[in-house]
């Protein structure tokens, strides 16, 4: 491995740290990049950190191998969804980010929306699709365009913007290949924003400008044409109001440590919450690190701040 030297002060503070990366979800490749970046930063800072891929080794050996803490850099199912968090609870190894309940809830876009709606927080109107759906009734109810996506997937996988009634069923079929729960939402046009938070503080919002307004898998990870604006350019009072909304959206789901909510802001200033990410991307050019940088925190400081907050329960 690299020649990073363990700093005794870091060792005393954090013990032996496992950076959980990879895993078995559809977002495995992104997680390998996130975890790799976190691992490199922590080791360079003198932390006794080691990569651990739950797809290769069973998590229970973490205890035998003397790990004291875990930094969860897994994305998607089997990492971001409460299962790994539950395992770490049983092993009594403090871990970063949200606990079991909030992780599981936030992984489910449908139930997340139900909680937000019940609390009066704004989120697009929706319908759950299945083989028995009355397609015309959904079109009549939500209006076109409609955005169809799998309930438990990330990275825009299996998502379609439906502009013609006849496309709705095919969009459901595509999303259903990724998930047995598929949601259709009214399509919200406006500015795409993402809102990271760290501990109890909202970080600066990021405005995303994807080619053609299409923030899909390709434009998330593989093109250089997507623009990320941070600061986002909104008037300070409006940004603060959105940050307060984000912290409230995180609180009602029970999130902690860190995370990132995605939202759309219409031209006339109405925000719509799309989803909460409890284990967001952490590559050098991911969004949370970008917002942290604008708040005066470099990537290493961010990793250490997240790690400091690792806990059980
Ligand atoms: N109701 C919607 N209206 C318009 N665009 C949407 C809607 N839902 C999702 N999108 C677009 O799809 C992207 C991915 O959706 P999101 O709910 O954030 O899921 P994920 O990021 O987990 O794939 C969003 O960033 C946004 O560009
Ligand atoms: Mg998203």
PDB file of N, CA and C and ligand atoms in Angstrom, residues 109 149 153-156 192-194 208 215 220 260-263 274-277 287, ligand 2:
ATOM      1  N   UNK A 109     -37.536   6.186  -1.674  1.00  0.00           N
ATOM      2  CA  UNK A 109     -37.990   7.523  -2.074  1.00  0.00           C
ATOM      3  C   UNK A 109     -39.490   7.723  -1.816  1.00  0.00           C
ATOM      4  N   UNK A 149     -39.191   6.695 -11.909  1.00  0.00           N
ATOM      5  CA  UNK A 149     -37.915   6.199 -11.367  1.00  0.00           C
ATOM      6  C   UNK A 149     -38.136   5.044 -10.387  1.00  0.00           C
ATOM      7  N   UNK A 153     -33.433   2.973  -6.135  1.00  0.00           N
ATOM      8  CA  UNK A 153     -32.176   3.058  -6.877  1.00  0.00           C
ATOM      9  C   UNK A 153     -31.602   4.459  -6.779  1.00  0.00           C
ATOM     10  N   UNK A 154     -30.324   4.611  -7.147  1.00  0.00           N
ATOM     11  CA  UNK A 154     -29.697   5.928  -7.135  1.00  0.00           C
ATOM     12  C   UNK A 154     -29.037   6.204  -8.462  1.00  0.00           C
ATOM     13  N   UNK A 155     -28.287   7.312  -8.502  1.00  0.00           N
ATOM     14  CA  UNK A 155     -27.514   7.665  -9.701  1.00  0.00           C
ATOM     15  C   UNK A 155     -28.368   7.747 -10.963  1.00  0.00           C
ATOM     16  N   UNK A 156     -29.637   8.088 -10.817  1.00  0.00           N
ATOM     17  CA  UNK A 156     -30.574   8.236 -11.951  1.00  0.00           C
ATOM     18  C   UNK A 156     -30.753   6.956 -12.746  1.00  0.00           C
ATOM     19  N   UNK A 192     -32.053  22.849 -10.779  1.00  0.00           N
ATOM     20  CA  UNK A 192     -31.694  21.638 -10.042  1.00  0.00           C
ATOM     21  C   UNK A 192     -30.702  22.042  -8.950  1.00  0.00           C
ATOM     22  N   UNK A 193     -31.065  21.767  -7.708  1.00  0.00           N
ATOM     23  CA  UNK A 193     -30.187  22.143  -6.597  1.00  0.00           C
ATOM     24  C   UNK A 193     -29.897  20.925  -5.746  1.00  0.00           C
ATOM     25  N   UNK A 194     -28.747  20.941  -5.112  1.00  0.00           N
ATOM     26  CA  UNK A 194     -28.494  19.892  -4.144  1.00  0.00           C
ATOM     27  C   UNK A 194     -27.942  20.547  -2.898  1.00  0.00           C
ATOM     28  N   UNK A 208     -26.972  22.755 -10.193  1.00  0.00           N
ATOM     29  CA  UNK A 208     -26.456  21.833 -11.213  1.00  0.00           C
ATOM     30  C   UNK A 208     -27.051  22.198 -12.560  1.00  0.00           C
ATOM     31  N   UNK A 215     -30.072  15.485 -15.928  1.00  0.00           N
ATOM     32  CA  UNK A 215     -29.047  15.074 -14.967  1.00  0.00           C
ATOM     33  C   UNK A 215     -29.122  13.559 -14.789  1.00  0.00           C
ATOM     34  N   UNK A 220     -23.991  12.650 -14.731  1.00  0.00           N
ATOM     35  CA  UNK A 220     -23.535  12.699 -13.337  1.00  0.00           C
ATOM     36  C   UNK A 220     -22.059  12.350 -13.234  1.00  0.00           C
ATOM     37  N   UNK A 260     -27.181  14.679   2.064  1.00  0.00           N
ATOM     38  CA  UNK A 260     -27.386  15.618   0.961  1.00  0.00           C
ATOM     39  C   UNK A 260     -28.779  15.415   0.395  1.00  0.00           C
ATOM     40  N   UNK A 261     -29.563  16.486   0.377  1.00  0.00           N
ATOM     41  CA  UNK A 261     -30.899  16.392  -0.206  1.00  0.00           C
ATOM     42  C   UNK A 261     -30.886  16.988  -1.607  1.00  0.00           C
ATOM     43  N   UNK A 262     -31.652  16.384  -2.508  1.00  0.00           N
ATOM     44  CA  UNK A 262     -31.793  16.915  -3.870  1.00  0.00           C
ATOM     45  C   UNK A 262     -33.147  17.606  -3.975  1.00  0.00           C
ATOM     46  N   UNK A 263     -33.160  18.739  -4.632  1.00  0.00           N
ATOM     47  CA  UNK A 263     -34.422  19.446  -4.811  1.00  0.00           C
ATOM     48  C   UNK A 263     -34.440  20.204  -6.130  1.00  0.00           C
ATOM     49  N   UNK A 274     -36.787  16.207  -3.669  1.00  0.00           N
ATOM     50  CA  UNK A 274     -36.831  14.965  -4.443  1.00  0.00           C
ATOM     51  C   UNK A 274     -36.441  13.760  -3.612  1.00  0.00           C
ATOM     52  N   UNK A 275     -35.308  13.862  -2.933  1.00  0.00           N
ATOM     53  CA  UNK A 275     -34.827  12.690  -2.195  1.00  0.00           C
ATOM     54  C   UNK A 275     -33.736  13.106  -1.225  1.00  0.00           C
ATOM     55  N   UNK A 276     -33.470  12.206  -0.284  1.00  0.00           N
ATOM     56  CA  UNK A 276     -32.393  12.407   0.683  1.00  0.00           C
ATOM     57  C   UNK A 276     -31.346  11.325   0.468  1.00  0.00           C
ATOM     58  N   UNK A 277     -30.090  11.722   0.384  1.00  0.00           N
ATOM     59  CA  UNK A 277     -28.987  10.770   0.270  1.00  0.00           C
ATOM     60  C   UNK A 277     -28.255  10.727   1.603  1.00  0.00           C
ATOM     61  N   UNK A 287     -20.220  16.295  -4.773  1.00  0.00           N
ATOM     62  CA  UNK A 287     -20.925  17.531  -4.435  1.00  0.00           C
ATOM     63  C   UNK A 287     -20.735  17.968  -2.980  1.00  0.00           C
TER      64      UNK A 287
HETATM   65 MG1  LIG B   2     -30.514  12.391  -6.594  1.00  0.00          MG
END
